[in-house]
Amino acid sequence: MPKLLIANWKANKNAATTVQWFADFAAELTKRLDGQKLAVKVVITPSFPLLALARQEIDTLMADWKTRMLPECGIELGLQDISQFGAGSYTGAVAGQNVAWLKPNLVVLGHSERRQYFQETSAQVAAKFDQVADLPATAVVCVDRGEVVPQARALGPAAASKVIVAYEPVEAIGTGKHTGVDQVTQVVKEIKTAFTAQTQVLYGGSVDELTINEYVLVADGVIIGTASLDGTQFARVVAAAQSTPMV
Ligand code: PGA
């Protein structure tokens, strides 16, 4: 299975900077790959209002790149969140039905910023998982170390066996703090014990082009925030991941 790289744009960007990002990303990645095929799966998660534009940009890029990717690799669209309610009278919410037409490949749930600033709980994350089940998308559930067991319990065994889990230590998010690979390896084990042995586990927290290699060796992929905001810089992160032996 190819490594999964998620570009988490959070609440950044507008229409003009989104278009610019794709132009910069495509130009730099083409240069860096230098004729090699793309061997990782990249998912871009813009804020809701930018999804349709990003979908258009991705479709154009993928049409151009048809022959330049290994099977199961390429660029996909993802969501940063979803409402815990279905479609209906929930002003301000975004339900699966509202975004299904944009063909999201995955939905990030329970990011620490959602837990911290929006008081999201593991029970709410479990309710959101049920909404993701309505989409042809996989849920990526973010947890810090102390949330591994409570989140697996809140999801229940059936849901827990279907999600991808991202280990995101709060102290490393947006801070430049480098989490030791031994610690990531240990928490990946704890996640596989609490979820399932087959669960794909990602790491997220200040990953950049200099550190991505070590993380993709011990995790199934990474979530990248700050280093994904500039298209040129993110293309370098992707190229660095791909250059890791065994990726
Ligand atoms: P960061 O963000 O790369 O800026 O630390 C990662 C994340 O929030 O998922």
PDB file of C-alpha atoms and ligand atoms in Angstrom:
ATOM      1  CA  MET A   1       0.000   0.000   0.000  1.00  0.00           C
ATOM      2  CA  PRO A   2       1.477   3.411  -0.917  1.00  0.00           C
ATOM      3  CA  LYS A   3       2.252   5.861   1.883  1.00  0.00           C
ATOM      4  CA  LEU A   4      -0.517   8.412   2.521  1.00  0.00           C
ATOM      5  CA  LEU A   5       0.382  12.110   2.729  1.00  0.00           C
ATOM      6  CA  ILE A   6      -2.388  14.473   3.845  1.00  0.00           C
ATOM      7  CA  ALA A   7      -1.974  18.229   3.292  1.00  0.00           C
ATOM      8  CA  ASN A   8      -4.051  19.850   6.029  1.00  0.00           C
ATOM      9  CA  TRP A   9      -4.596  23.453   4.951  1.00  0.00           C
ATOM     10  CA  LYS A  10      -6.797  24.194   8.005  1.00  0.00           C
ATOM     11  CA  ALA A  11      -8.578  27.591   7.733  1.00  0.00           C
ATOM     12  CA  ASN A  12      -5.987  29.051   5.340  1.00  0.00           C
ATOM     13  CA  LYS A  13      -6.192  30.227   1.697  1.00  0.00           C
ATOM     14  CA  ASN A  14      -8.633  31.880  -0.664  1.00  0.00           C
ATOM     15  CA  ALA A  15      -9.516  31.200  -4.318  1.00  0.00           C
ATOM     16  CA  ALA A  16      -6.475  32.975  -5.772  1.00  0.00           C
ATOM     17  CA  THR A  17      -3.954  31.341  -3.437  1.00  0.00           C
ATOM     18  CA  THR A  18      -5.546  27.925  -4.049  1.00  0.00           C
ATOM     19  CA  VAL A  19      -5.036  28.237  -7.815  1.00  0.00           C
ATOM     20  CA  GLN A  20      -1.483  29.469  -7.247  1.00  0.00           C
ATOM     21  CA  TRP A  21      -0.785  26.545  -4.886  1.00  0.00           C
ATOM     22  CA  PHE A  22      -1.681  23.985  -7.550  1.00  0.00           C
ATOM     23  CA  ALA A  23       0.436  25.742 -10.187  1.00  0.00           C
ATOM     24  CA  ASP A  24       3.453  25.829  -7.833  1.00  0.00           C
ATOM     25  CA  PHE A  25       2.908  22.259  -6.617  1.00  0.00           C
ATOM     26  CA  ALA A  26       2.623  20.770 -10.124  1.00  0.00           C
ATOM     27  CA  ALA A  27       5.672  22.649 -11.417  1.00  0.00           C
ATOM     28  CA  GLU A  28       7.915  21.706  -8.493  1.00  0.00           C
ATOM     29  CA  LEU A  29       6.772  18.080  -8.268  1.00  0.00           C
ATOM     30  CA  THR A  30       7.315  17.551 -11.997  1.00  0.00           C
ATOM     31  CA  LYS A  31      10.831  18.891 -11.575  1.00  0.00           C
ATOM     32  CA  ARG A  32      11.598  16.857  -8.437  1.00  0.00           C
ATOM     33  CA  LEU A  33      10.262  13.558  -9.785  1.00  0.00           C
ATOM     34  CA  ASP A  34      12.388  14.037 -12.872  1.00  0.00           C
ATOM     35  CA  GLY A  35      10.534  11.413 -14.912  1.00  0.00           C
ATOM     36  CA  GLN A  36       9.914   8.975 -12.018  1.00  0.00           C
ATOM     37  CA  LYS A  37       6.298   7.980 -11.350  1.00  0.00           C
ATOM     38  CA  LEU A  38       4.530   9.328  -8.274  1.00  0.00           C
ATOM     39  CA  ALA A  39       4.697   6.479  -5.716  1.00  0.00           C
ATOM     40  CA  VAL A  40       2.707   7.965  -2.808  1.00  0.00           C
ATOM     41  CA  LYS A  41      -0.940   8.934  -2.352  1.00  0.00           C
ATOM     42  CA  VAL A  42      -1.478  12.634  -1.635  1.00  0.00           C
ATOM     43  CA  VAL A  43      -4.748  14.009  -0.243  1.00  0.00           C
ATOM     44  CA  ILE A  44      -5.367  17.764  -0.064  1.00  0.00           C
ATOM     45  CA  THR A  45      -7.863  18.893   2.588  1.00  0.00           C
ATOM     46  CA  PRO A  46      -8.942  22.526   1.974  1.00  0.00           C
ATOM     47  CA  SER A  47     -11.586  24.387   3.970  1.00  0.00           C
ATOM     48  CA  PHE A  48     -15.174  23.723   2.806  1.00  0.00           C
ATOM     49  CA  PRO A  49     -15.616  26.803   0.543  1.00  0.00           C
ATOM     50  CA  LEU A  50     -12.454  25.911  -1.409  1.00  0.00           C
ATOM     51  CA  LEU A  51     -13.353  22.271  -2.011  1.00  0.00           C
ATOM     52  CA  ALA A  52     -15.042  22.726  -5.379  1.00  0.00           C
ATOM     53  CA  LEU A  53     -12.173  24.791  -6.731  1.00  0.00           C
ATOM     54  CA  ALA A  54      -9.610  22.301  -5.410  1.00  0.00           C
ATOM     55  CA  ARG A  55     -11.607  19.445  -7.018  1.00  0.00           C
ATOM     56  CA  GLN A  56     -11.372  21.225 -10.362  1.00  0.00           C
ATOM     57  CA  GLU A  57      -7.638  21.828  -9.960  1.00  0.00           C
ATOM     58  CA  ILE A  58      -7.020  18.199  -8.944  1.00  0.00           C
ATOM     59  CA  ASP A  59      -9.030  16.866 -11.902  1.00  0.00           C
ATOM     60  CA  THR A  60      -7.016  19.018 -14.305  1.00  0.00           C
ATOM     61  CA  LEU A  61      -3.728  17.934 -12.742  1.00  0.00           C
ATOM     62  CA  MET A  62      -4.690  14.242 -12.753  1.00  0.00           C
ATOM     63  CA  ALA A  63      -5.752  14.413 -16.415  1.00  0.00           C
ATOM     64  CA  ASP A  64      -2.316  15.869 -17.226  1.00  0.00           C
ATOM     65  CA  TRP A  65      -0.552  13.277 -15.100  1.00  0.00           C
ATOM     66  CA  LYS A  66      -2.480  10.176 -16.181  1.00  0.00           C
ATOM     67  CA  THR A  67       0.603   8.165 -17.031  1.00  0.00           C
ATOM     68  CA  ARG A  68       2.868   9.533 -14.298  1.00  0.00           C
ATOM     69  CA  MET A  69       1.593   7.621 -11.266  1.00  0.00           C
ATOM     70  CA  LEU A  70       1.950   4.112  -9.913  1.00  0.00           C
ATOM     71  CA  PRO A  71      -1.337   2.247  -9.218  1.00  0.00           C
ATOM     72  CA  GLU A  72      -3.234   3.546  -6.139  1.00  0.00           C
ATOM     73  CA  CYS A  73      -1.119   6.720  -6.151  1.00  0.00           C
ATOM     74  CA  GLY A  74      -2.140  10.214  -7.200  1.00  0.00           C
ATOM     75  CA  ILE A  75      -3.746  13.334  -5.780  1.00  0.00           C
ATOM     76  CA  GLU A  76      -7.136  13.206  -4.054  1.00  0.00           C
ATOM     77  CA  LEU A  77      -9.460  15.567  -2.196  1.00  0.00           C
ATOM     78  CA  GLY A  78     -10.285  15.249   1.512  1.00  0.00           C
ATOM     79  CA  LEU A  79     -12.405  16.994   4.144  1.00  0.00           C
ATOM     80  CA  GLN A  80     -11.185  18.448   7.440  1.00  0.00           C
ATOM     81  CA  ASP A  81     -14.418  17.657   9.266  1.00  0.00           C
ATOM     82  CA  ILE A  82     -18.062  16.690   8.772  1.00  0.00           C
ATOM     83  CA  SER A  83     -21.237  17.359  10.731  1.00  0.00           C
ATOM     84  CA  GLN A  84     -22.253  14.729  13.250  1.00  0.00           C
ATOM     85  CA  PHE A  85     -25.821  15.114  11.920  1.00  0.00           C
ATOM     86  CA  GLY A  86     -27.103  14.053   8.533  1.00  0.00           C
ATOM     87  CA  ALA A  87     -28.661  16.409   5.975  1.00  0.00           C
ATOM     88  CA  GLY A  88     -31.476  18.559   7.356  1.00  0.00           C
ATOM     89  CA  SER A  89     -32.204  21.563   9.559  1.00  0.00           C
ATOM     90  CA  TYR A  90     -28.752  22.141  11.053  1.00  0.00           C
ATOM     91  CA  THR A  91     -27.837  25.719  10.132  1.00  0.00           C
ATOM     92  CA  GLY A  92     -24.142  26.187   9.499  1.00  0.00           C
ATOM     93  CA  ALA A  93     -23.362  22.465   9.381  1.00  0.00           C
ATOM     94  CA  VAL A  94     -21.893  20.585   6.416  1.00  0.00           C
ATOM     95  CA  ALA A  95     -23.370  17.110   5.982  1.00  0.00           C
ATOM     96  CA  GLY A  96     -22.096  14.241   3.867  1.00  0.00           C
ATOM     97  CA  GLN A  97     -24.895  14.740   1.335  1.00  0.00           C
ATOM     98  CA  ASN A  98     -23.716  18.357   0.744  1.00  0.00           C
ATOM     99  CA  VAL A  99     -20.217  17.308  -0.270  1.00  0.00           C
ATOM    100  CA  ALA A 100     -20.586  13.816  -1.757  1.00  0.00           C
ATOM    101  CA  TRP A 101     -20.571  15.300  -5.290  1.00  0.00           C
ATOM    102  CA  LEU A 102     -17.010  16.518  -4.709  1.00  0.00           C
ATOM    103  CA  LYS A 103     -15.873  12.906  -4.320  1.00  0.00           C
ATOM    104  CA  PRO A 104     -13.801  13.236  -1.159  1.00  0.00           C
ATOM    105  CA  ASN A 105     -11.455  10.317  -0.598  1.00  0.00           C
ATOM    106  CA  LEU A 106     -11.157  10.758   3.148  1.00  0.00           C
ATOM    107  CA  VAL A 107     -12.491  12.812   6.062  1.00  0.00           C
ATOM    108  CA  VAL A 108     -10.266  13.944   8.924  1.00  0.00           C
ATOM    109  CA  LEU A 109     -12.076  13.667  12.265  1.00  0.00           C
ATOM    110  CA  GLY A 110     -11.230  14.748  15.801  1.00  0.00           C
ATOM    111  CA  HIS A 111      -8.189  16.884  14.989  1.00  0.00           C
ATOM    112  CA  SER A 112      -6.779  18.325  18.223  1.00  0.00           C
ATOM    113  CA  GLU A 113      -7.807  21.817  17.066  1.00  0.00           C
ATOM    114  CA  ARG A 114     -11.412  20.571  16.804  1.00  0.00           C
ATOM    115  CA  ARG A 115     -11.129  19.011  20.258  1.00  0.00           C
ATOM    116  CA  GLN A 116      -9.525  22.144  21.750  1.00  0.00           C
ATOM    117  CA  TYR A 117     -11.392  25.033  20.095  1.00  0.00           C
ATOM    118  CA  PHE A 118     -14.733  23.371  19.336  1.00  0.00           C
ATOM    119  CA  GLN A 119     -14.912  21.135  22.415  1.00  0.00           C
ATOM    120  CA  GLU A 120     -15.268  18.054  20.249  1.00  0.00           C
ATOM    121  CA  THR A 121     -15.344  14.804  22.227  1.00  0.00           C
ATOM    122  CA  SER A 122     -14.513  11.221  21.318  1.00  0.00           C
ATOM    123  CA  ALA A 123     -18.276  10.473  21.396  1.00  0.00           C
ATOM    124  CA  GLN A 124     -18.892  13.223  18.812  1.00  0.00           C
ATOM    125  CA  VAL A 125     -16.083  11.866  16.668  1.00  0.00           C
ATOM    126  CA  ALA A 126     -17.835   8.489  16.783  1.00  0.00           C
ATOM    127  CA  ALA A 127     -21.105  10.154  15.692  1.00  0.00           C
ATOM    128  CA  LYS A 128     -19.254  11.823  12.818  1.00  0.00           C
ATOM    129  CA  PHE A 129     -17.830   8.468  11.794  1.00  0.00           C
ATOM    130  CA  ASP A 130     -21.413   7.299  11.134  1.00  0.00           C
ATOM    131  CA  GLN A 131     -21.881  10.224   8.739  1.00  0.00           C
ATOM    132  CA  VAL A 132     -18.662   9.400   6.892  1.00  0.00           C
ATOM    133  CA  ALA A 133     -20.095   5.933   6.318  1.00  0.00           C
ATOM    134  CA  ASP A 134     -22.577   7.624   3.929  1.00  0.00           C
ATOM    135  CA  LEU A 135     -19.723   8.804   1.719  1.00  0.00           C
ATOM    136  CA  PRO A 136     -17.346   6.780  -0.414  1.00  0.00           C
ATOM    137  CA  ALA A 137     -14.583   8.076   1.907  1.00  0.00           C
ATOM    138  CA  THR A 138     -12.409   6.746   4.728  1.00  0.00           C
ATOM    139  CA  ALA A 139     -12.380   8.390   8.167  1.00  0.00           C
ATOM    140  CA  VAL A 140      -8.989   9.473   9.495  1.00  0.00           C
ATOM    141  CA  VAL A 141      -9.370   9.828  13.254  1.00  0.00           C
ATOM    142  CA  CYS A 142      -6.759  11.990  14.998  1.00  0.00           C
ATOM    143  CA  VAL A 143      -5.710  11.181  18.549  1.00  0.00           C
ATOM    144  CA  ASP A 144      -3.083  12.203  21.025  1.00  0.00           C
ATOM    145  CA  ARG A 145      -1.609   9.395  23.104  1.00  0.00           C
ATOM    146  CA  GLY A 146      -4.110   9.699  25.971  1.00  0.00           C
ATOM    147  CA  GLU A 147      -7.050   9.529  23.558  1.00  0.00           C
ATOM    148  CA  VAL A 148      -6.087   6.241  21.892  1.00  0.00           C
ATOM    149  CA  VAL A 149      -8.047   3.912  24.163  1.00  0.00           C
ATOM    150  CA  PRO A 150     -11.067   6.213  24.884  1.00  0.00           C
ATOM    151  CA  GLN A 151     -11.446   6.946  21.154  1.00  0.00           C
ATOM    152  CA  ALA A 152     -11.276   3.258  20.185  1.00  0.00           C
ATOM    153  CA  ARG A 153     -13.919   2.511  22.841  1.00  0.00           C
ATOM    154  CA  ALA A 154     -16.175   5.373  21.710  1.00  0.00           C
ATOM    155  CA  LEU A 155     -16.039   4.122  18.129  1.00  0.00           C
ATOM    156  CA  GLY A 156     -16.717   0.507  19.075  1.00  0.00           C
ATOM    157  CA  PRO A 157     -15.015  -2.482  17.420  1.00  0.00           C
ATOM    158  CA  ALA A 158     -16.924  -2.377  14.107  1.00  0.00           C
ATOM    159  CA  ALA A 159     -16.097   1.294  13.413  1.00  0.00           C
ATOM    160  CA  ALA A 160     -12.609   1.051  14.919  1.00  0.00           C
ATOM    161  CA  SER A 161     -11.702  -1.611  12.364  1.00  0.00           C
ATOM    162  CA  LYS A 162     -12.620   0.716   9.467  1.00  0.00           C
ATOM    163  CA  VAL A 163     -10.750   3.916  10.322  1.00  0.00           C
ATOM    164  CA  ILE A 164      -7.258   5.161   9.662  1.00  0.00           C
ATOM    165  CA  VAL A 165      -5.783   6.607  12.879  1.00  0.00           C
ATOM    166  CA  ALA A 166      -3.420   9.577  13.041  1.00  0.00           C
ATOM    167  CA  TYR A 167      -1.175  10.005  16.079  1.00  0.00           C
ATOM    168  CA  GLU A 168      -0.911  13.746  16.572  1.00  0.00           C
ATOM    169  CA  PRO A 169       0.884  14.855  19.757  1.00  0.00           C
ATOM    170  CA  VAL A 170      -0.512  18.301  20.601  1.00  0.00           C
ATOM    171  CA  GLU A 171       2.879  19.685  21.593  1.00  0.00           C
ATOM    172  CA  ALA A 172       4.256  18.976  18.096  1.00  0.00           C
ATOM    173  CA  ILE A 173       1.419  20.560  16.096  1.00  0.00           C
ATOM    174  CA  GLY A 174       2.424  23.837  14.496  1.00  0.00           C
ATOM    175  CA  THR A 175       5.321  24.254  16.928  1.00  0.00           C
ATOM    176  CA  GLY A 176       8.322  22.908  15.009  1.00  0.00           C
ATOM    177  CA  LYS A 177       8.862  20.406  17.841  1.00  0.00           C
ATOM    178  CA  HIS A 178      10.297  17.149  16.582  1.00  0.00           C
ATOM    179  CA  THR A 179       8.752  14.014  18.099  1.00  0.00           C
ATOM    180  CA  GLY A 180      11.289  11.222  18.488  1.00  0.00           C
ATOM    181  CA  VAL A 181      10.814   8.267  16.158  1.00  0.00           C
ATOM    182  CA  ASP A 182      10.973   5.832  19.106  1.00  0.00           C
ATOM    183  CA  GLN A 183       7.981   7.554  20.662  1.00  0.00           C
ATOM    184  CA  VAL A 184       6.053   7.413  17.370  1.00  0.00           C
ATOM    185  CA  THR A 185       6.903   3.705  16.999  1.00  0.00           C
ATOM    186  CA  GLN A 186       5.644   3.031  20.528  1.00  0.00           C
ATOM    187  CA  VAL A 187       2.357   4.912  20.029  1.00  0.00           C
ATOM    188  CA  VAL A 188       1.792   3.228  16.641  1.00  0.00           C
ATOM    189  CA  LYS A 189       1.941  -0.079  18.574  1.00  0.00           C
ATOM    190  CA  GLU A 190      -0.497   1.193  21.201  1.00  0.00           C
ATOM    191  CA  ILE A 191      -2.900   2.271  18.436  1.00  0.00           C
ATOM    192  CA  LYS A 192      -2.715  -1.112  16.702  1.00  0.00           C
ATOM    193  CA  THR A 193      -3.435  -2.807  20.032  1.00  0.00           C
ATOM    194  CA  ALA A 194      -6.446  -0.575  20.782  1.00  0.00           C
ATOM    195  CA  PHE A 195      -7.821  -0.596  17.191  1.00  0.00           C
ATOM    196  CA  THR A 196      -6.693  -3.587  15.112  1.00  0.00           C
ATOM    197  CA  ALA A 197      -3.349  -5.012  14.036  1.00  0.00           C
ATOM    198  CA  GLN A 198      -4.228  -4.054  10.426  1.00  0.00           C
ATOM    199  CA  THR A 199      -5.165  -0.433  11.218  1.00  0.00           C
ATOM    200  CA  GLN A 200      -3.217   2.050   9.125  1.00  0.00           C
ATOM    201  CA  VAL A 201      -1.540   4.606  11.392  1.00  0.00           C
ATOM    202  CA  LEU A 202      -0.317   8.049  10.367  1.00  0.00           C
ATOM    203  CA  TYR A 203       1.836  10.545  12.236  1.00  0.00           C
ATOM    204  CA  GLY A 204       1.288  14.319  12.283  1.00  0.00           C
ATOM    205  CA  GLY A 205       3.104  17.207  13.962  1.00  0.00           C
ATOM    206  CA  SER A 206       5.638  19.598  12.387  1.00  0.00           C
ATOM    207  CA  VAL A 207       6.591  17.176   9.615  1.00  0.00           C
ATOM    208  CA  ASP A 208       8.597  18.802   6.832  1.00  0.00           C
ATOM    209  CA  GLU A 209      10.889  17.829   3.970  1.00  0.00           C
ATOM    210  CA  LEU A 210      13.780  17.208   6.359  1.00  0.00           C
ATOM    211  CA  THR A 211      11.915  14.921   8.762  1.00  0.00           C
ATOM    212  CA  ILE A 212       9.368  13.098   6.621  1.00  0.00           C
ATOM    213  CA  ASN A 213      11.720  10.237   5.743  1.00  0.00           C
ATOM    214  CA  GLU A 214      12.041   9.015   9.308  1.00  0.00           C
ATOM    215  CA  TYR A 215       8.286   9.147   9.914  1.00  0.00           C
ATOM    216  CA  VAL A 216       7.249   7.254   6.784  1.00  0.00           C
ATOM    217  CA  LEU A 217       9.558   4.452   7.875  1.00  0.00           C
ATOM    218  CA  VAL A 218       7.579   3.906  11.113  1.00  0.00           C
ATOM    219  CA  ALA A 219       4.057   5.000  10.074  1.00  0.00           C
ATOM    220  CA  ASP A 220       1.777   4.415   7.079  1.00  0.00           C
ATOM    221  CA  GLY A 221       1.838   8.094   6.213  1.00  0.00           C
ATOM    222  CA  VAL A 222       1.771  11.617   7.625  1.00  0.00           C
ATOM    223  CA  ILE A 223      -0.444  14.650   8.057  1.00  0.00           C
ATOM    224  CA  ILE A 224       1.327  17.872   7.146  1.00  0.00           C
ATOM    225  CA  GLY A 225       0.003  21.295   8.175  1.00  0.00           C
ATOM    226  CA  THR A 226       2.472  24.193   8.045  1.00  0.00           C
ATOM    227  CA  ALA A 227       4.748  22.617   5.415  1.00  0.00           C
ATOM    228  CA  SER A 228       1.766  21.999   3.123  1.00  0.00           C
ATOM    229  CA  LEU A 229       0.685  25.628   2.818  1.00  0.00           C
ATOM    230  CA  ASP A 230       3.119  26.549   0.072  1.00  0.00           C
ATOM    231  CA  GLY A 231       2.766  24.445  -3.107  1.00  0.00           C
ATOM    232  CA  THR A 232       6.487  24.455  -3.869  1.00  0.00           C
ATOM    233  CA  GLN A 233       7.439  23.478  -0.334  1.00  0.00           C
ATOM    234  CA  PHE A 234       4.813  20.742  -0.195  1.00  0.00           C
ATOM    235  CA  ALA A 235       6.048  19.262  -3.498  1.00  0.00           C
ATOM    236  CA  ARG A 236       9.477  18.977  -1.859  1.00  0.00           C
ATOM    237  CA  VAL A 237       7.910  17.151   1.098  1.00  0.00           C
ATOM    238  CA  VAL A 238       6.209  14.704  -1.301  1.00  0.00           C
ATOM    239  CA  ALA A 239       9.426  14.157  -3.254  1.00  0.00           C
ATOM    240  CA  ALA A 240      11.355  13.599   0.001  1.00  0.00           C
ATOM    241  CA  ALA A 241       8.813  10.969   1.145  1.00  0.00           C
ATOM    242  CA  GLN A 242       9.068   9.229  -2.185  1.00  0.00           C
ATOM    243  CA  SER A 243      12.869   9.156  -2.012  1.00  0.00           C
ATOM    244  CA  THR A 244      12.781   7.164   1.261  1.00  0.00           C
ATOM    245  CA  PRO A 245      14.043   3.644   0.544  1.00  0.00           C
ATOM    246  CA  MET A 246      11.121   1.170   0.688  1.00  0.00           C
ATOM    247  CA  VAL A 247       8.413   3.794  -0.025  1.00  0.00           C
TER     248      VAL A 247
HETATM  249  P1  PGA B   1       1.762  20.971  11.477  1.00  0.00           P
HETATM  250  O1  PGA B   1       0.225  20.507  11.515  1.00  0.00           O
HETATM  251  O2  PGA B   1       2.423  20.190  10.388  1.00  0.00           O
HETATM  252  O3  PGA B   1       1.725  22.445  11.211  1.00  0.00           O
HETATM  253  O4  PGA B   1       2.349  20.646  12.809  1.00  0.00           O
HETATM  254  C1  PGA B   1      -0.079  19.149  11.497  1.00  0.00           C
HETATM  255  C2  PGA B   1      -1.546  18.933  11.792  1.00  0.00           C
HETATM  256  O5  PGA B   1      -2.170  19.772  12.446  1.00  0.00           O
HETATM  257  O6  PGA B   1      -2.118  17.918  11.365  1.00  0.00           O
END
